[in-house]
Coordinates of C-alpha atoms and ligand atoms in Angstrom, one line a residue:
M9 CA 17.7 19.1 -2.8
A10 CA 18.8 16.7 -0.1
A11 CA 18.5 13.0 -1.1
Y12 CA 15.8 10.9 0.4
A13 CA 17.0 9.2 3.6
A14 CA 15.4 5.9 4.7
P15 CA 13.8 6.5 8.2
V16 CA 15.9 3.8 9.8
D17 CA 15.9 5.4 13.2
D18 CA 12.1 5.4 13.3
I19 CA 12.0 1.8 12.1
A20 CA 14.4 0.8 14.9
F21 CA 12.2 2.6 17.5
L22 CA 9.1 0.9 16.2
L23 CA 10.6 -2.6 16.1
G24 CA 12.8 -2.5 19.2
T25 CA 10.8 -0.2 21.6
V26 CA 7.2 -0.2 20.6
F27 CA 6.4 -3.7 19.2
D28 CA 9.0 -5.9 21.1
F29 CA 9.9 -7.4 17.7
D30 CA 12.4 -9.8 19.1
R31 CA 10.0 -11.4 21.5
C32 CA 7.3 -11.5 18.8
M33 CA 9.7 -13.3 16.4
A34 CA 10.9 -15.7 19.1
E35 CA 7.3 -17.1 19.3
L36 CA 7.1 -17.8 15.5
P37 CA 8.7 -21.0 14.3
G38 CA 11.2 -20.3 11.5
H39 CA 11.7 -16.7 12.6
E40 CA 13.4 -17.3 15.9
D41 CA 16.7 -16.0 14.6
V42 CA 15.2 -12.7 13.3
N43 CA 15.6 -9.7 15.6
T44 CA 15.6 -5.9 15.5
E45 CA 19.3 -5.7 14.9
L46 CA 19.1 -7.9 11.8
A47 CA 15.9 -6.1 10.6
V48 CA 17.5 -2.7 10.9
S49 CA 20.7 -3.7 9.1
V50 CA 18.7 -5.2 6.2
L51 CA 16.6 -2.1 5.9
D52 CA 19.6 0.1 6.2
E53 CA 21.1 -1.6 3.2
A54 CA 17.7 -1.4 1.3
G55 CA 17.6 2.3 2.2
K56 CA 21.0 2.8 0.6
F57 CA 19.8 1.1 -2.6
A58 CA 16.6 3.2 -2.5
S59 CA 18.4 6.5 -2.1
E60 CA 21.6 5.8 -4.2
V61 CA 20.1 3.8 -7.1
L62 CA 16.3 4.3 -7.3
E63 CA 15.8 7.9 -6.3
P64 CA 18.3 9.3 -8.9
L65 CA 16.1 7.6 -11.5
N66 CA 12.8 9.0 -10.3
R67 CA 12.7 12.4 -12.0
P68 CA 14.6 11.4 -15.2
G69 CA 12.2 8.5 -15.5
D70 CA 9.2 10.8 -15.0
E71 CA 10.5 13.1 -17.8
E72 CA 11.4 10.3 -20.2
G73 CA 8.5 8.0 -19.6
C74 CA 8.0 4.6 -21.3
R75 CA 7.8 4.0 -25.0
L76 CA 6.1 1.5 -27.3
S77 CA 7.6 0.8 -30.7
D78 CA 7.1 -2.3 -32.9
G79 CA 5.2 -3.9 -30.0
C80 CA 8.1 -3.6 -27.6
V81 CA 8.0 -1.5 -24.4
T82 CA 11.1 0.5 -23.5
T83 CA 11.3 1.7 -19.9
P84 CA 13.3 4.9 -19.1
K85 CA 17.1 4.8 -19.1
G86 CA 18.5 3.0 -16.1
M87 CA 15.3 1.2 -15.0
A88 CA 16.2 -2.2 -16.5
E89 CA 19.8 -2.1 -15.0
A90 CA 18.4 -1.0 -11.6
Y91 CA 15.8 -3.8 -11.7
R92 CA 18.4 -6.4 -12.5
A93 CA 20.7 -5.1 -9.8
F94 CA 17.8 -5.2 -7.3
A95 CA 16.9 -8.8 -8.2
A96 CA 20.6 -9.9 -8.2
A97 CA 20.9 -8.5 -4.7
G98 CA 18.1 -10.8 -3.6
W99 CA 15.6 -8.1 -2.7
C100 CA 12.8 -9.5 -4.8
G101 CA 12.7 -12.7 -2.6
L102 CA 13.1 -11.0 0.8
S103 CA 9.9 -12.5 2.2
G104 CA 9.6 -15.2 -0.4
A105 CA 9.3 -18.9 0.6
P106 CA 12.7 -20.5 1.0
E107 CA 11.4 -23.6 -0.9
H108 CA 11.1 -21.4 -3.9
G109 CA 14.4 -19.6 -3.4
G110 CA 13.2 -16.8 -1.2
Q111 CA 14.8 -15.6 2.0
G112 CA 11.7 -16.2 4.2
L113 CA 12.1 -13.0 6.2
P114 CA 9.0 -11.6 8.0
R115 CA 6.3 -9.6 6.4
A116 CA 7.2 -6.8 8.8
L117 CA 10.5 -6.3 7.0
Q118 CA 8.8 -6.7 3.6
I119 CA 6.3 -3.9 4.3
L120 CA 9.0 -1.6 5.4
L121 CA 11.1 -2.4 2.3
D122 CA 7.9 -1.6 0.2
E123 CA 7.8 1.8 1.9
L124 CA 11.4 2.6 1.1
L125 CA 10.9 1.6 -2.6
S126 CA 7.7 3.7 -2.8
S127 CA 9.5 6.7 -1.3
A128 CA 12.4 6.5 -3.8
N129 CA 10.6 5.6 -7.0
L130 CA 7.0 4.6 -7.1
S131 CA 7.1 3.5 -10.7
F132 CA 9.9 1.1 -9.9
S133 CA 8.2 -0.3 -6.8
L134 CA 5.3 -1.7 -8.8
F135 CA 7.5 -4.3 -10.6
P136 CA 8.5 -6.3 -7.5
S137 CA 5.2 -5.7 -5.6
L138 CA 3.1 -7.0 -8.5
T139 CA 5.4 -10.0 -8.9
R140 CA 5.1 -10.8 -5.2
G141 CA 1.3 -10.6 -5.3
A142 CA 1.2 -12.9 -8.3
V143 CA 3.5 -15.3 -6.5
E144 CA 1.1 -15.4 -3.5
A145 CA -1.9 -16.2 -5.7
I146 CA 0.0 -19.0 -7.5
E147 CA 1.3 -20.4 -4.3
A148 CA -2.2 -20.4 -2.8
H149 CA -4.2 -21.7 -5.7
A150 CA -2.2 -23.1 -8.6
G151 CA -1.4 -26.8 -9.3
E152 CA 2.0 -28.3 -8.5
E153 CA 3.3 -28.1 -12.1
L154 CA 2.6 -24.4 -12.5
K155 CA 4.2 -23.8 -9.1
A156 CA 7.3 -25.7 -10.0
T157 CA 7.6 -23.9 -13.4
Y158 CA 6.9 -20.4 -12.4
L159 CA 7.6 -19.8 -8.7
P160 CA 11.4 -20.1 -8.4
K161 CA 11.9 -17.6 -11.3
M162 CA 9.3 -15.2 -10.0
V163 CA 10.5 -15.3 -6.4
S164 CA 14.1 -14.5 -7.6
G165 CA 12.7 -11.7 -9.8
E166 CA 14.0 -13.1 -13.0
W167 CA 10.4 -13.2 -14.2
T168 CA 7.9 -10.5 -13.2
G169 CA 4.2 -10.6 -12.6
A170 CA 1.2 -8.6 -13.7
M171 CA -2.5 -8.7 -12.8
A172 CA -5.0 -8.4 -15.6
L173 CA -8.5 -7.8 -14.4
T174 CA -9.7 -4.5 -15.8
E175 CA -11.5 -4.1 -19.1
A176 CA -13.1 -1.0 -20.7
S177 CA -16.5 -2.0 -19.4
A178 CA -15.5 -3.8 -16.3
G179 CA -13.7 -1.8 -13.6
T180 CA -15.1 -2.0 -10.1
D181 CA -17.8 -4.3 -11.3
L182 CA -15.7 -7.3 -12.5
G183 CA -18.9 -9.3 -13.1
L184 CA -19.1 -7.5 -16.4
L185 CA -15.8 -8.7 -17.8
A186 CA -16.0 -10.4 -21.2
T187 CA -12.5 -11.9 -21.9
R188 CA -13.0 -15.6 -22.9
A189 CA -10.9 -18.7 -22.2
V190 CA -11.6 -21.7 -24.4
P191 CA -10.1 -25.1 -23.5
N192 CA -7.5 -26.4 -26.0
G193 CA -8.1 -30.0 -25.0
D194 CA -4.5 -30.4 -23.6
G195 CA -5.1 -28.9 -20.2
S196 CA -4.4 -25.4 -21.5
V197 CA -6.9 -22.7 -22.7
A198 CA -6.9 -20.1 -25.4
I199 CA -7.5 -16.6 -24.0
T200 CA -9.1 -13.9 -26.1
G201 CA -9.9 -10.4 -25.0
T202 CA -8.6 -6.9 -24.3
K203 CA -7.5 -5.7 -20.8
I204 CA -6.8 -2.1 -20.1
F205 CA -4.6 -0.3 -17.4
I206 CA -2.3 -3.3 -16.9
S207 CA 0.6 -2.2 -14.7
S208 CA 4.0 -3.8 -15.6
G209 CA 2.2 -5.5 -18.5
D210 CA 5.5 -5.6 -20.4
H211 CA 9.0 -4.2 -20.1
D212 CA 12.6 -4.5 -21.3
F213 CA 14.1 -6.2 -18.3
G214 CA 14.5 -9.6 -20.0
G215 CA 13.1 -12.8 -18.7
N216 CA 9.3 -13.4 -18.8
V217 CA 6.1 -11.5 -17.8
I218 CA 3.5 -13.7 -16.1
H219 CA 0.0 -12.4 -16.4
L220 CA -2.7 -13.5 -14.1
V221 CA -5.8 -13.0 -16.2
L222 CA -9.5 -13.1 -15.2
A223 CA -11.6 -14.6 -18.0
R224 CA -14.8 -16.7 -18.6
L225 CA -14.8 -20.3 -19.7
P226 CA -17.5 -21.4 -22.2
D227 CA -21.0 -21.6 -20.7
A228 CA -19.9 -19.9 -17.5
P229 CA -22.7 -18.1 -15.7
K230 CA -23.0 -14.3 -16.0
G231 CA -21.6 -12.2 -13.2
V232 CA -18.7 -13.0 -10.8
K233 CA -19.6 -16.7 -10.4
G234 CA -18.6 -17.2 -14.1
I235 CA -15.1 -15.8 -13.7
S236 CA -12.0 -18.0 -13.6
L237 CA -8.3 -17.2 -13.2
F238 CA -5.6 -18.1 -15.7
L239 CA -1.8 -17.9 -15.8
C240 CA -0.7 -16.5 -19.1
P241 CA 3.0 -15.9 -19.8
K242 CA 4.5 -13.6 -22.4
F243 CA 6.8 -16.4 -23.5
L244 CA 5.7 -20.1 -23.2
P245 CA 8.1 -22.0 -20.9
A246 CA 10.8 -24.0 -22.8
P247 CA 11.4 -27.6 -21.9
D248 CA 14.7 -26.5 -20.1
G249 CA 12.6 -24.1 -17.9
G250 CA 13.7 -21.0 -19.7
V251 CA 11.7 -18.8 -22.0
G252 CA 10.3 -20.5 -25.2
T253 CA 8.2 -19.2 -28.0
R254 CA 6.3 -16.0 -27.9
N255 CA 2.6 -16.3 -26.7
A256 CA -0.2 -14.8 -28.6
M257 CA -0.5 -11.6 -26.5
S258 CA 0.7 -8.1 -27.2
V259 CA 0.8 -4.6 -25.9
G260 CA -1.8 -2.6 -27.9
A261 CA -0.9 0.7 -26.4
L262 CA 0.6 2.4 -23.4
E263 CA -1.8 4.5 -21.4
H264 CA -0.9 8.2 -21.3
K265 CA -1.3 9.2 -17.7
M266 CA -1.0 11.8 -14.9
G267 CA 1.9 10.2 -13.1
I268 CA 4.1 7.1 -12.6
H269 CA 5.4 7.8 -16.1
A270 CA 8.3 5.3 -15.7
Q271 CA 5.7 2.5 -15.1
P272 CA 4.4 0.9 -18.3
T273 CA 0.6 0.8 -17.9
C274 CA -0.5 -1.4 -20.9
V275 CA -3.5 -2.1 -23.0
M276 CA -3.1 -5.8 -23.4
N277 CA -4.5 -7.9 -26.3
Y278 CA -4.8 -11.6 -25.8
D279 CA -5.4 -13.2 -29.2
G280 CA -5.9 -16.9 -28.4
A281 CA -3.0 -16.7 -25.9
T282 CA -2.2 -19.9 -24.2
G283 CA -3.0 -20.0 -20.5
W284 CA -3.6 -22.4 -17.6
L285 CA -6.3 -22.5 -15.0
V286 CA -5.3 -21.3 -11.5
G287 CA -7.6 -22.7 -8.8
E288 CA -11.1 -23.9 -9.6
P289 CA -13.3 -22.9 -12.5
G290 CA -15.7 -20.1 -11.5
R291 CA -13.7 -19.3 -8.4
G292 CA -11.3 -16.9 -10.2
L293 CA -12.2 -13.9 -8.2
N294 CA -11.6 -15.7 -5.0
A295 CA -8.2 -16.8 -6.2
M296 CA -7.4 -13.3 -7.5
F297 CA -8.3 -11.8 -4.1
T298 CA -5.2 -13.4 -2.7
M299 CA -3.2 -11.1 -5.1
M300 CA -5.6 -8.2 -4.6
N301 CA -5.4 -8.2 -0.8
A302 CA -1.6 -8.4 -1.0
E303 CA -1.6 -5.5 -3.4
R304 CA -4.0 -3.4 -1.4
L305 CA -1.7 -3.4 1.6
M306 CA 1.2 -2.5 -0.7
V307 CA -0.7 0.3 -2.4
G308 CA -1.5 1.7 1.1
V309 CA 2.2 1.7 1.8
Q310 CA 2.8 3.5 -1.5
G311 CA 0.8 6.4 0.0
L312 CA 3.0 6.3 3.1
G313 CA 6.2 6.1 1.1
I314 CA 5.4 9.1 -1.1
A315 CA 4.3 11.1 2.0
E316 CA 7.6 10.3 3.8
A317 CA 9.7 11.4 0.8
A318 CA 7.7 14.6 0.1
N319 CA 7.7 15.5 3.8
Q320 CA 11.4 15.1 4.1
K321 CA 11.9 17.5 1.1
A322 CA 9.5 20.0 2.6
V323 CA 11.2 20.0 6.0
A324 CA 14.6 20.6 4.4
Y325 CA 13.2 23.4 2.3
A326 CA 11.4 25.0 5.2
R327 CA 14.6 25.1 7.2
E328 CA 16.4 27.0 4.4
R329 CA 13.8 29.2 2.8
L330 CA 13.9 32.7 4.4
Q331 CA 10.6 34.8 4.3
G332 CA 8.9 37.2 6.6
N333 CA 9.3 38.1 10.3
A334 CA 9.3 35.7 13.2
P335 CA 5.9 34.9 14.8
D336 CA 7.0 36.9 17.9
G337 CA 7.6 40.0 15.7
A338 CA 11.4 39.7 15.6
R339 CA 12.6 41.1 12.2
G340 CA 13.2 38.6 9.5
P341 CA 13.6 37.2 7.1
V342 CA 13.3 33.9 9.1
P343 CA 13.3 30.3 7.9
I344 CA 9.7 29.6 7.0
I345 CA 9.7 26.7 9.4
A346 CA 9.2 29.4 12.1
H347 CA 5.7 30.1 10.8
P348 CA 2.9 28.3 12.6
D349 CA 1.0 27.6 9.4
V350 CA 4.1 26.0 7.8
R351 CA 4.6 23.9 10.9
K352 CA 1.0 22.8 10.8
M353 CA 1.5 21.5 7.2
L354 CA 4.8 19.7 8.2
L355 CA 3.4 18.2 11.4
T356 CA 0.1 17.0 9.8
G357 CA 2.3 15.0 7.4
R358 CA 4.6 13.7 10.2
A359 CA 1.7 12.8 12.4
F360 CA 0.1 10.7 9.6
I361 CA 3.4 9.2 8.4
E362 CA 4.7 7.9 11.8
A363 CA 1.3 6.5 12.9
A364 CA 0.8 4.9 9.5
R365 CA 4.2 3.3 9.6
A366 CA 3.4 1.9 13.0
L367 CA 0.1 0.6 11.9
A368 CA 1.7 -0.9 8.8
V369 CA 4.2 -2.8 10.9
W370 CA 1.5 -3.9 13.3
T371 CA -0.6 -5.2 10.4
A372 CA 2.4 -7.0 8.9
L373 CA 3.2 -8.6 12.3
Q374 CA -0.3 -10.0 12.3
M375 CA 0.5 -11.5 8.9
D376 CA 3.5 -13.1 10.3
I377 CA 1.5 -14.4 13.3
A378 CA -1.2 -15.7 10.9
A379 CA 1.4 -17.6 8.9
R380 CA 3.5 -19.1 11.7
H381 CA 2.1 -18.9 15.2
P382 CA 1.8 -22.4 16.8
D383 CA -1.7 -21.8 18.1
S384 CA -4.4 -22.1 15.4
D385 CA -6.9 -19.7 17.1
T386 CA -4.2 -17.1 17.3
R387 CA -3.4 -17.6 13.6
R388 CA -7.0 -17.3 12.7
E389 CA -7.6 -14.1 14.7
A390 CA -4.5 -12.5 13.3
D391 CA -5.6 -13.3 9.7
A392 CA -9.0 -11.9 10.4
L393 CA -7.5 -8.7 11.8
V394 CA -5.5 -8.3 8.6
S395 CA -8.7 -8.6 6.6
L396 CA -10.4 -6.0 8.7
L397 CA -7.5 -3.5 8.4
T398 CA -6.7 -4.0 4.7
P399 CA -9.3 -1.5 3.3
V400 CA -8.3 1.0 6.1
V401 CA -4.6 0.7 5.2
K402 CA -5.3 1.0 1.5
A403 CA -7.7 3.9 1.6
A404 CA -6.6 6.0 4.6
F405 CA -2.9 5.8 3.8
T406 CA -3.4 6.8 0.2
D407 CA -5.8 9.6 1.0
S408 CA -3.4 11.0 3.6
G409 CA -0.5 10.2 1.4
F410 CA -1.9 12.3 -1.4
E411 CA -2.8 15.1 1.1
T412 CA 0.8 15.0 2.4
A413 CA 2.2 15.3 -1.1
V414 CA 0.0 18.3 -1.7
T415 CA 0.8 20.1 1.6
S416 CA 4.5 19.3 1.2
Q417 CA 4.3 20.9 -2.3
Q418 CA 2.5 23.9 -0.6
V419 CA 5.4 24.4 1.7
F420 CA 7.5 25.2 -1.4
G421 CA 5.1 27.9 -2.4
G422 CA 5.2 28.6 -6.2
H423 CA 8.4 26.6 -6.5
G424 CA 6.4 23.5 -5.6
Y425 CA 4.5 24.0 -8.9
I426 CA 7.8 24.2 -10.9
R427 CA 8.9 20.8 -12.2
E428 CA 12.6 21.1 -11.3
W429 CA 11.9 20.9 -7.6
G430 CA 10.2 17.5 -8.0
M431 CA 7.3 18.2 -5.7
E432 CA 4.6 18.2 -8.4
Q433 CA 5.8 14.7 -9.4
Y434 CA 5.0 13.5 -5.9
V435 CA 1.5 14.9 -6.2
R436 CA 0.9 13.3 -9.6
D437 CA 2.4 10.0 -8.6
A438 CA 0.6 9.8 -5.2
R439 CA -2.8 10.3 -6.9
I440 CA -3.0 6.9 -8.5
A441 CA -2.8 5.1 -5.2
Q442 CA -6.3 6.4 -4.3
L443 CA -7.7 5.0 -7.5
Y444 CA -6.2 1.7 -8.5
E445 CA -6.5 -1.7 -6.7
G446 CA -10.2 -0.7 -6.0
T447 CA -10.9 3.0 -5.5
N448 CA -10.9 4.3 -2.0
G449 CA -14.7 4.6 -2.1
V450 CA -14.9 0.9 -2.9
Q451 CA -12.5 0.2 0.0
A452 CA -14.8 2.1 2.3
M453 CA -17.8 0.0 1.1
D454 CA -15.7 -3.1 1.7
L455 CA -15.1 -2.0 5.3
V456 CA -18.7 -1.2 6.2
T457 CA -20.4 -4.0 4.3
R458 CA -18.0 -7.0 4.4
K459 CA -15.4 -6.4 7.0
L460 CA -17.5 -5.1 9.8
A461 CA -19.8 -8.2 9.3
L462 CA -16.9 -10.6 9.9
D463 CA -17.7 -13.0 12.7
D464 CA -21.1 -11.4 13.0
G465 CA -19.6 -8.1 14.0
R466 CA -17.6 -9.6 16.9
L467 CA -14.2 -9.2 15.2
A468 CA -14.5 -5.4 15.1
R469 CA -15.7 -5.4 18.7
R470 CA -12.7 -7.5 19.7
F471 CA -10.4 -5.1 17.8
F472 CA -11.9 -2.1 19.6
A473 CA -11.5 -3.9 23.0
R474 CA -7.8 -4.5 22.2
I475 CA -7.3 -0.8 21.5
R476 CA -9.1 0.1 24.7
A477 CA -6.8 -2.3 26.7
D478 CA -3.7 -0.8 25.0
L479 CA -4.8 2.7 25.8
A480 CA -5.3 1.8 29.4
A481 CA -1.8 0.3 29.5
A482 CA -0.3 3.4 27.7
Q483 CA -1.9 6.0 30.0
P484 CA 0.5 5.8 33.0
A485 CA 3.5 6.6 30.8
A486 CA 1.9 8.7 28.0
G487 CA -0.4 10.7 30.3
E488 CA -4.1 11.3 30.4
A489 CA -4.0 14.4 28.1
L490 CA -2.7 12.2 25.3
V491 CA -4.6 9.1 25.9
M492 CA -8.1 10.2 27.0
P493 CA -9.0 12.0 23.7
V494 CA -8.1 8.8 21.8
A495 CA -10.4 6.8 24.2
D496 CA -13.2 9.3 23.5
A497 CA -12.6 9.0 19.7
L498 CA -12.8 5.2 20.1
A499 CA -16.2 5.6 21.9
R500 CA -17.4 7.6 18.8
L501 CA -16.2 4.9 16.5
E502 CA -18.0 2.2 18.6
A503 CA -21.2 4.3 18.5
A504 CA -20.9 4.8 14.7
T505 CA -20.3 1.0 14.3
D506 CA -23.5 0.3 16.3
W507 CA -25.4 2.8 14.2
L508 CA -24.1 1.2 11.0
S509 CA -25.2 -2.3 12.2
G510 CA -28.8 -1.2 12.1
A511 CA -28.5 1.1 9.0
A512 CA -30.1 0.6 5.7
A513 CA -27.8 -0.2 2.7
C514 CA -28.1 3.4 1.4
D515 CA -27.2 4.9 4.7
A516 CA -24.2 2.6 5.0
G517 CA -23.1 3.6 1.5
A518 CA -23.5 7.3 2.4
A519 CA -21.5 6.8 5.6
A520 CA -18.7 4.6 4.3
T521 CA -15.9 7.0 3.4
D522 CA -16.4 9.1 6.6
Y523 CA -16.6 5.9 8.7
L524 CA -13.3 4.6 7.2
R525 CA -11.6 8.0 8.0
L526 CA -13.0 7.8 11.6
F527 CA -11.7 4.2 11.9
A528 CA -8.3 5.3 10.6
L529 CA -8.0 8.3 12.9
V530 CA -8.7 6.0 15.9
A531 CA -6.2 3.5 14.7
F532 CA -3.6 6.3 14.3
G533 CA -4.5 7.6 17.8
W534 CA -4.0 4.1 19.2
M535 CA -0.5 3.9 17.5
W536 CA 0.4 7.4 18.9
A537 CA -0.6 6.4 22.4
R538 CA 1.6 3.3 22.1
M539 CA 4.5 5.3 20.6
A540 CA 4.2 8.1 23.2
A541 CA 4.2 5.6 26.1
A542 CA 7.3 3.9 24.7
A543 CA 9.1 7.2 24.2
A544 CA 8.1 8.6 27.6
G545 CA 9.6 5.6 29.3
L546 CA 13.0 6.3 27.8
G547 CA 13.7 9.5 29.7
E548 CA 17.2 10.9 29.2
A549 CA 18.2 7.9 27.0
A550 CA 15.7 9.0 24.3
T551 CA 17.1 9.6 20.9
P552 CA 16.0 12.7 18.9
V553 CA 13.5 10.6 17.0
E554 CA 12.1 9.3 20.2
R555 CA 11.9 12.8 21.8
R556 CA 10.0 14.0 18.7
K557 CA 7.3 11.3 19.3
L558 CA 5.8 13.1 22.3
A559 CA 5.5 16.4 20.5
V560 CA 4.0 14.9 17.4
A561 CA 1.6 12.8 19.5
R562 CA 0.4 15.9 21.1
F563 CA -0.1 17.6 17.8
F564 CA -2.1 14.6 16.5
V565 CA -4.3 14.5 19.6
E566 CA -4.9 18.3 19.8
R567 CA -5.1 19.2 16.1
M568 CA -6.1 16.1 14.1
L569 CA -8.2 13.9 16.4
P570 CA -11.0 16.5 16.8
E571 CA -12.0 15.7 13.2
T572 CA -13.6 12.5 14.6
K573 CA -16.4 14.6 16.2
G574 CA -17.5 16.0 12.8
L575 CA -17.1 12.6 11.2
A576 CA -19.4 10.9 13.8
A577 CA -22.0 13.6 13.2
A578 CA -21.8 13.2 9.4
I579 CA -22.0 9.4 9.5
E580 CA -25.2 9.5 11.6
A581 CA -26.9 12.1 9.4
G582 CA -27.4 9.2 7.0
A583 CA -28.2 9.2 3.3
P584 CA -31.2 11.6 2.9
A585 CA -29.1 14.7 2.1
L586 CA -27.2 12.7 -0.6
M587 CA -30.2 11.2 -2.2
A588 CA -32.6 14.1 -2.3
L589 CA -31.5 15.6 -5.5
E590 CA -32.7 14.0 -8.8
A591 CA -29.7 12.9 -11.1
E592 CA -31.0 15.4 -13.7
A593 CA -30.8 18.3 -11.2
F594 CA -27.1 18.0 -10.5
Ligands
FAD603 C1 -2.4 3.7 -13.7 C2 -3.3 2.6 -13.5 C3 -2.8 1.4 -13.2 C4 -3.7 0.3 -13.1 N1 -3.2 -1.0 -12.9 C5 -4.0 -2.0 -13.0 C6 -3.5 -3.4 -13.1 O1 -2.3 -3.6 -13.0 N2 -4.4 -4.4 -13.3 C7 -5.8 -4.2 -13.4 O2 -6.5 -5.1 -13.6 N3 -6.3 -2.9 -13.3 C8 -5.5 -1.9 -13.1 N4 -6.0 -0.6 -13.0 C9 -7.4 -0.4 -13.0 C10 -7.9 0.1 -11.7 O3 -7.8 -0.9 -10.7 C11 -9.4 0.6 -11.9 O4 -9.3 1.8 -12.7 C12 -10.1 0.9 -10.6 O5 -10.4 -0.3 -9.9 C13 -11.5 1.6 -10.9 O6 -12.2 1.0 -11.9 P1 -12.7 2.0 -13.1 O7 -11.6 2.8 -13.5 O8 -13.4 1.2 -14.1 O9 -13.8 2.9 -12.3 P2 -15.3 2.7 -12.1 O10 -15.5 1.3 -11.6 O11 -16.1 3.1 -13.3 O12 -15.7 3.7 -10.9 C14 -15.9 5.1 -11.2 C15 -16.3 5.7 -9.8 O13 -17.5 5.1 -9.3 C16 -17.3 4.6 -8.0 N5 -18.0 3.3 -7.9 C17 -18.1 2.3 -8.8 N6 -18.8 1.3 -8.3 C18 -19.3 1.7 -7.1 C19 -20.1 1.0 -6.2 N7 -20.6 -0.2 -6.3 N8 -20.3 1.7 -5.0 C20 -19.8 3.0 -4.8 N9 -19.0 3.6 -5.7 C21 -18.8 3.0 -6.8 C22 -15.8 4.5 -7.9 O14 -15.4 4.5 -6.5 C23 -15.3 5.6 -8.7 O15 -15.2 6.8 -8.0 C24 -5.1 0.5 -13.1 C25 -5.6 1.8 -13.3 C26 -4.7 2.8 -13.5 C27 -5.3 4.2 -13.8

């Protein structure tokens, strides 16, 4: 099968033509020298690493899996070398703070790098992404000593990070967690408890593994208010800054799971392990949310990355596989890409992928604005928009990412079910992204209960107004036929939002998943209108990628956007049909 190729042309189109990246960067102190040309050349290099080093390890890593013997985790052949090469090339610190040794490049580049890694090797991508999330939480909440000891080594990738929240009885409901932290009297604590499902909990890459652990101090109140966050390293730091003695923590088992077999998902035992408080006592969940929000965006991008890789393989297969007569009756066998139903599968994937990539870049640009714009109101608004969109990116991208993996597998017919083609691995790997980092159902609840309520509901209304203004601006170039249906879908979303603002909690819970999907389809339509307007303006100068935009935009509007009508009706039907049946009667 053809190797994965990083979508550098599409990235160049988005940055250079749709988002006016150069002007955007010129307004952000510290990023003035960053431009589309630089971004594309950096991502081109990253794409080579992804396709030449990481993708070749993807299937062997899936077959071999991780092993645990004598308490030591061994990752599949080649992973440790690939990780060290990745870190040595500086990729771990791409968007890391320069004061800790990072390159300080924009989040817009980082999110695209995350996509390339997820496409090539999802198991691998978790190592740098979890480390970065841990770095962000430490930067935002830890004391200066912890920062000085841990951040430089984590930003460089020499030491990796892990997040340890989940316990057997505490998943979504972290208020139930039981791990305890008892002060040692010297500023450190002794952590005791068992965490399950800990990604990158241990490995054989060398260096250190830095766990951010949620636990309860003595006499802490029940529920989430009694949770604090602690930094707990596999090896205690030595006086010279390197790794010292082994901490009292160990891998109890590796989880046997459906996919991401090259990623060590650990049961972690903390047996009086030494740790240090990060942030304030009782505010652990708040501090951990810095890491969780970062991870949620990255997990969303995992869905996008897998979809891109699976769709590329499906397109290549559909061009070569000969079956049946042509739709116009001409005698075959013809390449299956001639069949309308195969085209529908491929285009559904493409329409999601390209809109999702655009929305990911837009969201990351808001993160850059939130971090650096000279105007504080502009920074605050950008930060709020990232909060609003985080559950949408996480859930909508991973739901559609999984669907795209399945339809791409479907394009292969029975061969898609056979391991050697690699398509069933995409399906197995993509599935986890809908579950971890807060299930997609929980993301939908977050959107309808917390995010829509931000700024008393005014944030969402300002976001919708922004979409409406962009649609009006896109219409002259993109045309009414492409833009008006998106405006109609936006009106449905606004009506559903009004309905939700007066809905009982149970009705909101019943509507949540459909509402998030409606929200995502409108956001994708908004991106398609912007991309179509940008591509239409190019005329004869348009590249093949740019010409494709108009066709895919039309497909999205005619074949995918109508789903918004059904979603709006389902949302406003409320909870009664869901709650009528007694639990015993199911
Ligand atoms: C491979 C893998 C890697 C993971 N990596 C990590 C990691 O690195 N660190 C870590 O701490 N955790 C990790 N997790 C744990 C993961 O984040 C949790 O599994 C996930 O958040 C869901 O928790 P749960 O499994 O306990 O499901 P539950 O909370 O029991 O949920 C079960 C179902 O009920 C629904 N539900 C639960 N509560 C509500 C509610 N209030 N309203 C509506 N619906 C609800 C859920 O949506 C879900 O469908 C990982 C899990 C896996 C499988």
